Tab-separated table of C-alpha atoms and ligand atoms in Angstrom:
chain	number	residue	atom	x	y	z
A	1	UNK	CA	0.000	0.000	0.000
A	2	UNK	CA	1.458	3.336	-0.987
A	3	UNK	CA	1.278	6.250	0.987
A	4	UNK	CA	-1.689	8.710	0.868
A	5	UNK	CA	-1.913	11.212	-1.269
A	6	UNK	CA	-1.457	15.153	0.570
A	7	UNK	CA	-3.635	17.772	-0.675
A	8	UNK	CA	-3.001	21.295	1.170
A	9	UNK	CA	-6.391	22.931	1.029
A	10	UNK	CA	-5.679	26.678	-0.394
A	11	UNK	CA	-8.673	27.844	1.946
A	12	UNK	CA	-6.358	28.288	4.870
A	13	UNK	CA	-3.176	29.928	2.997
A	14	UNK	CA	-2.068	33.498	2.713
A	15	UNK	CA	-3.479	34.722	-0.620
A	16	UNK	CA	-2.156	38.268	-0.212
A	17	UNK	CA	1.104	36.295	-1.622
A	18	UNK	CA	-0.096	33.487	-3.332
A	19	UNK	CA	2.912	32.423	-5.336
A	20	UNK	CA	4.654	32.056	-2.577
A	21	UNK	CA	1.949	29.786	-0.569
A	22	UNK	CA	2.002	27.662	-3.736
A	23	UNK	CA	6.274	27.159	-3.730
A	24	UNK	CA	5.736	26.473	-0.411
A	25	UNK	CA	3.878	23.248	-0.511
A	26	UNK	CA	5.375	22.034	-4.195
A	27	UNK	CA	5.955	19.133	-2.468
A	28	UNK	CA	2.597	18.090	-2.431
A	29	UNK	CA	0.715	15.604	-4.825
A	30	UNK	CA	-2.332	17.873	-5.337
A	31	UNK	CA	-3.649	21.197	-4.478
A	32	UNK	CA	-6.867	21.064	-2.752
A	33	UNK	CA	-9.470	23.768	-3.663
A	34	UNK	CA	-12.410	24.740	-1.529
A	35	UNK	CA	-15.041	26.555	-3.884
A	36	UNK	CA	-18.045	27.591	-1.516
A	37	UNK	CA	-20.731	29.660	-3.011
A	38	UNK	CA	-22.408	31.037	0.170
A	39	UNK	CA	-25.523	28.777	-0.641
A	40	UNK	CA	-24.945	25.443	-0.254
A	41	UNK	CA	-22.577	26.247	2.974
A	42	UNK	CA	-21.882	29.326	4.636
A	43	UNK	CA	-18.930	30.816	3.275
A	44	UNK	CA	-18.021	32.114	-0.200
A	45	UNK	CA	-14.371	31.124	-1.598
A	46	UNK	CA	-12.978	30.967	-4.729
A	47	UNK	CA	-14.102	30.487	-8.484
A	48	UNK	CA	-12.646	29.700	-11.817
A	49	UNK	CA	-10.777	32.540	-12.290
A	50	UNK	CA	-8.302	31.266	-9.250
A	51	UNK	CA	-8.359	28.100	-10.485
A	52	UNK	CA	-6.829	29.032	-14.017
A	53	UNK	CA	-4.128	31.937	-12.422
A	54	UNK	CA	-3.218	28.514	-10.085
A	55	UNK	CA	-2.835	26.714	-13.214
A	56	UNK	CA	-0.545	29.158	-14.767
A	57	UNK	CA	1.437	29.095	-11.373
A	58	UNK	CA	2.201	25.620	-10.367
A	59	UNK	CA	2.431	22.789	-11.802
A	60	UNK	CA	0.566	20.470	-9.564
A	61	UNK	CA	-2.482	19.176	-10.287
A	62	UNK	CA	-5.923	20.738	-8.849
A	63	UNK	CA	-8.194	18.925	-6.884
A	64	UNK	CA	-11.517	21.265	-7.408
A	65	UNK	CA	-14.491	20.787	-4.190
A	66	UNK	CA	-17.312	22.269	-5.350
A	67	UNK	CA	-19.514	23.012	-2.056
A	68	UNK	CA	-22.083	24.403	-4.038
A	69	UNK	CA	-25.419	24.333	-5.150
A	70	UNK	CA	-26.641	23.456	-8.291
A	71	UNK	CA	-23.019	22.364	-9.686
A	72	UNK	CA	-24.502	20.149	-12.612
A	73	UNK	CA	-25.307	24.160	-13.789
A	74	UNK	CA	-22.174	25.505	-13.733
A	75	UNK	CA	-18.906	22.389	-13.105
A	76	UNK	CA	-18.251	23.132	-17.284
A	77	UNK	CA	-16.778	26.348	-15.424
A	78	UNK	CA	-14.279	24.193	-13.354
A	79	UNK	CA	-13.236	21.953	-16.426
A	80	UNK	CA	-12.391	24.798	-18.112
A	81	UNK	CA	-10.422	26.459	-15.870
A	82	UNK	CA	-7.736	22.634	-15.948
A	83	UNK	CA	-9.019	21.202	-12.812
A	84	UNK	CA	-7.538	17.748	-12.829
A	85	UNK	CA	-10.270	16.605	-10.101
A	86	UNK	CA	-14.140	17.987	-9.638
A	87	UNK	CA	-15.757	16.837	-6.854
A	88	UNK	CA	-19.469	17.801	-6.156
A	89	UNK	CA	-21.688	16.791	-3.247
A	90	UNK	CA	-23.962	14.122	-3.726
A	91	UNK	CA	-26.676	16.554	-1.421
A	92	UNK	CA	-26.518	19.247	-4.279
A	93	UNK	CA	-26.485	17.488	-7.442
A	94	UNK	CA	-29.560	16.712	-9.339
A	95	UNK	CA	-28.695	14.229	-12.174
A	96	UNK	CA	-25.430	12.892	-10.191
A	97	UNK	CA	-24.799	9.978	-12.825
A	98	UNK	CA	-24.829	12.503	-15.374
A	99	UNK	CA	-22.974	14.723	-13.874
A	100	UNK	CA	-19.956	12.353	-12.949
A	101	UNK	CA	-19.932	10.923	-16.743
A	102	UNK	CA	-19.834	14.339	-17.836
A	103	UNK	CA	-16.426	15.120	-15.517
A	104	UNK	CA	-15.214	12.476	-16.842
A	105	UNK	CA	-15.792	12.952	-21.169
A	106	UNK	CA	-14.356	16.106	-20.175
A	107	UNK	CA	-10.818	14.532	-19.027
A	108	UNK	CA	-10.915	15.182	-15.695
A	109	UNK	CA	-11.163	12.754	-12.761
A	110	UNK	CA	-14.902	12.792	-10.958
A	111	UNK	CA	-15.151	12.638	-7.445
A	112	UNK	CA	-18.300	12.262	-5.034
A	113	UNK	CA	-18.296	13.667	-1.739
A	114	UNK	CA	-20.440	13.199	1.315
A	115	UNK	CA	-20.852	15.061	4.012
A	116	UNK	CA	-20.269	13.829	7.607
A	117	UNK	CA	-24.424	12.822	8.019
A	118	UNK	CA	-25.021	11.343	4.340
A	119	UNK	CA	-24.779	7.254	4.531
A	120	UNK	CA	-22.311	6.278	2.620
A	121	UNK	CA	-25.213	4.048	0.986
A	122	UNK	CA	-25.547	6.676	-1.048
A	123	UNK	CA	-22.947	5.634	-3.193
A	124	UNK	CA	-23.799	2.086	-3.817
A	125	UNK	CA	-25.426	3.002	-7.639
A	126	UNK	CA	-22.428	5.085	-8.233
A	127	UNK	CA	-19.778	3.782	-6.672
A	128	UNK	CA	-18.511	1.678	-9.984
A	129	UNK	CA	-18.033	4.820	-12.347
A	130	UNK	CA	-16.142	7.153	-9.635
A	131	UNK	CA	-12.477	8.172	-9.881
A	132	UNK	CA	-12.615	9.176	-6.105
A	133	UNK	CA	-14.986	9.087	-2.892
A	134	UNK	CA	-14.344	12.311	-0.312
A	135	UNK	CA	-15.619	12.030	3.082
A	136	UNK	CA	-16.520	14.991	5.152
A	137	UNK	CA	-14.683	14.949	8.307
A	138	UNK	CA	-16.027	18.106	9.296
A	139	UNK	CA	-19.401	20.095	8.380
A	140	UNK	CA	-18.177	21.690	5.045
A	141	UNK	CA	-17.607	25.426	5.383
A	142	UNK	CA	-14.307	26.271	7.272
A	143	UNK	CA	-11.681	25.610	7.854
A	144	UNK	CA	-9.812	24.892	11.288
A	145	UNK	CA	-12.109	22.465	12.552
A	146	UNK	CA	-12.776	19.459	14.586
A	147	UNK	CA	-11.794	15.879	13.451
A	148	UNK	CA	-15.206	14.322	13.480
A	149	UNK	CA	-14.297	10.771	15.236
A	150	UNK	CA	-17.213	9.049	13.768
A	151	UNK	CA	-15.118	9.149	10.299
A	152	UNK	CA	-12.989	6.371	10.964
A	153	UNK	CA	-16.186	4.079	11.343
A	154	UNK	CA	-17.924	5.602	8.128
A	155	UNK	CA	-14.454	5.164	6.419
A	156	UNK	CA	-14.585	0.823	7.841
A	157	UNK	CA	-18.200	1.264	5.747
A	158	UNK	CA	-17.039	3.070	2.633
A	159	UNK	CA	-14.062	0.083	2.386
A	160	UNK	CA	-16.665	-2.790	2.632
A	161	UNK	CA	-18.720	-1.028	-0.125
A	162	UNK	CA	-15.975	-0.524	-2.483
A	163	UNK	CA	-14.582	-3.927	-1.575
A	164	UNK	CA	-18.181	-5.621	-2.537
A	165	UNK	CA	-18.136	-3.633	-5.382
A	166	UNK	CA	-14.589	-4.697	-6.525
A	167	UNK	CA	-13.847	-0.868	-7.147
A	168	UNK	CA	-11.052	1.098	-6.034
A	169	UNK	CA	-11.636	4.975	-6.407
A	170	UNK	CA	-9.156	7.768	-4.469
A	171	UNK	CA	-10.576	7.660	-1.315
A	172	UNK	CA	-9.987	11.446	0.221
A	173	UNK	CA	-10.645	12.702	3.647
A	174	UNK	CA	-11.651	16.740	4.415
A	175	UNK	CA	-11.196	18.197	7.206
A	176	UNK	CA	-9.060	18.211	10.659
A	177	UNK	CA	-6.749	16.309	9.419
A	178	UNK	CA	-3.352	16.444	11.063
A	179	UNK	CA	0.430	14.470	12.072
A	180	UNK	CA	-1.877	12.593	15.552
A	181	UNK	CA	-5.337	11.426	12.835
A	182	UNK	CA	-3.022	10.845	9.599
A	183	UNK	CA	-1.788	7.620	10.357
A	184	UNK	CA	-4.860	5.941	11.722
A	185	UNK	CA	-6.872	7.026	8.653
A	186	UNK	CA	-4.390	5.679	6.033
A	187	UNK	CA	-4.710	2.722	8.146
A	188	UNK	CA	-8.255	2.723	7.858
A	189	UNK	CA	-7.841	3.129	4.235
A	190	UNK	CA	-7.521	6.863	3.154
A	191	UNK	CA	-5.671	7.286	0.069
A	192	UNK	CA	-5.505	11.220	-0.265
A	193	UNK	CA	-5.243	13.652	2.853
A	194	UNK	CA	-6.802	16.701	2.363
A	195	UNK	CA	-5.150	19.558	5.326
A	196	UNK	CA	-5.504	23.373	5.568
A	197	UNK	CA	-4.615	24.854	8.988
A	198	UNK	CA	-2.322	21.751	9.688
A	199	UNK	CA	-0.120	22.890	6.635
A	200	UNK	CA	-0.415	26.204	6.242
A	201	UNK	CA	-0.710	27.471	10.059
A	202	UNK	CA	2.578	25.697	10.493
A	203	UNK	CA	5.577	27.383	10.091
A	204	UNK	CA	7.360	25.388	7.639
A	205	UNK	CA	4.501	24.328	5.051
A	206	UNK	CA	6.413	21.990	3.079
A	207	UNK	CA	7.885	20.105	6.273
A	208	UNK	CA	4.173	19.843	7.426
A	209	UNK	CA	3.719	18.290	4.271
A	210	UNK	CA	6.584	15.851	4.372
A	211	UNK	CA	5.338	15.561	8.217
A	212	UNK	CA	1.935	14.127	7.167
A	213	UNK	CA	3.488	12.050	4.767
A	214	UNK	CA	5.573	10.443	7.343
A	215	UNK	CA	2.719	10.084	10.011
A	216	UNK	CA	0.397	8.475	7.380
A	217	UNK	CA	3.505	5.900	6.461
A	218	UNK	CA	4.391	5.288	10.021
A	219	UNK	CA	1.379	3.698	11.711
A	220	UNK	CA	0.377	2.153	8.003
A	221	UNK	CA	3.571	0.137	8.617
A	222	UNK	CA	3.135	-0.574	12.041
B	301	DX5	C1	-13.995	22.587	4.653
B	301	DX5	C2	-13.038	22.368	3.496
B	301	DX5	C3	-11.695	21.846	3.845
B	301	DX5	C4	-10.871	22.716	4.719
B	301	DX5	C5	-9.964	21.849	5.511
B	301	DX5	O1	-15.237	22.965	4.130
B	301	DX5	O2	-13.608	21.471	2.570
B	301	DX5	O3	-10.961	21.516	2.675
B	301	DX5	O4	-10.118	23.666	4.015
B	301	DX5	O5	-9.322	22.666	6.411
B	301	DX5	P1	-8.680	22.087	7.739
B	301	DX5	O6	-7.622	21.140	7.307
B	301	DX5	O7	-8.181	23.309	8.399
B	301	DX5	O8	-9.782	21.394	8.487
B	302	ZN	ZN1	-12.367	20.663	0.792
């Protein structure tokens, strides 16, 4: 089993020198990108128009979250801004079958997320055509929050479905993820590691990078 995945989440770095946050975690495998459109949660983030400048700017790959409503309206905007990952909620998307083959015709990789109270029976009539699962570990909306426990056993649940189902999608986790929950959820069978304030409230960005890295290999091995 390889090591997770780590995704800094944008949401929680200094924008007023943006280049800069981005060389700082170049180390990473993705960059995590919280777009919130005041609606569907209560906050308002970035659009497009980030997205492609980010593009220009680095050459890591963008994981898009779409917290918004309505994204089978407007994810074309997403795609054409490069994101290498859209992810849209599975509580605010109308034709979600649709909308995940669509992603995916465009190029990019289609990802479904739940928050922490959606089942993750949800997923059991989409589950086979899904480049990646995200579970919420925190209510979607901010960042700096509380490591919802409960995630670990949804995550044991989310592994037997994909296991029955023979699939194997990127299985991402959002949201108070640190160096002390890292280890047990790679464990428990995260594959990408979503982390905001751990990364970019640290000192040293790209050593909290490296850090999780090292925490998620550590008790995997164990
Ligand atoms: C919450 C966002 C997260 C957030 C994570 O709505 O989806 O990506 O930025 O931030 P931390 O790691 O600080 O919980
Ligand atoms: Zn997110």
């Amino acid at each position: 089993m390889n090591a997770p995945l780590i995704a800094p989440s944008l949401l929680s770095a200094d924008l007023s020198c943006l280049t800069e946050s981005l060389s700082s975690v170049s180390g990473a495998d993705y960059l995590h990108f919280d777009v919130m459109d005041g609606h569907f949660v209560p906050n308002l983030t970035f659009g497009p128009a980030l997205i492609g400048a980010v593009k220009r700017a680095s050459n890591l790959p963008v994981d898009a979250h779409l917290m918004v409503d309505d994204p089978d309206g407007t994810v074309d905007w997403y795609l054409d801004a490069g994101a290498d990952i859209v992810s849209v909620h599975v509580e605010a998307a109308r034709h979600l079958d649709r909308l995940v083959h669509h992603i995916k015709d465009r190029g990019a990789k289609a990802g479904v997320v739940l928050n922490p109270a959606t089942p993750v029976s949800v997923l059991e009539d989409i589950v086979d055509a899904v480049d990646l699962v995200l579970l919420m570990s925190v209510n979607p909306g901010f960042g700096g929050q509380t490591f919802i426990e409960n995630t670990y056993a949804k995550l044991g649940r989310l592994m037997r479905l994909l296991d029955e189902h023979g699939a194997h999608p990127i299985v991402e986790i959002d949201g108070g993820v640190n160096r002390g929950n890292a280890g047990k959820l790679a464990a428990a069978g995260a594959t990408m590691l979503v982390a905001g304030s751990a990364v970019f409230g640290s000192e040293d960005p790209a050593a909290e990078v490296e850090a999780l890295r090292e925490a998620a290999r550590t008790v995997e091995g164990a």
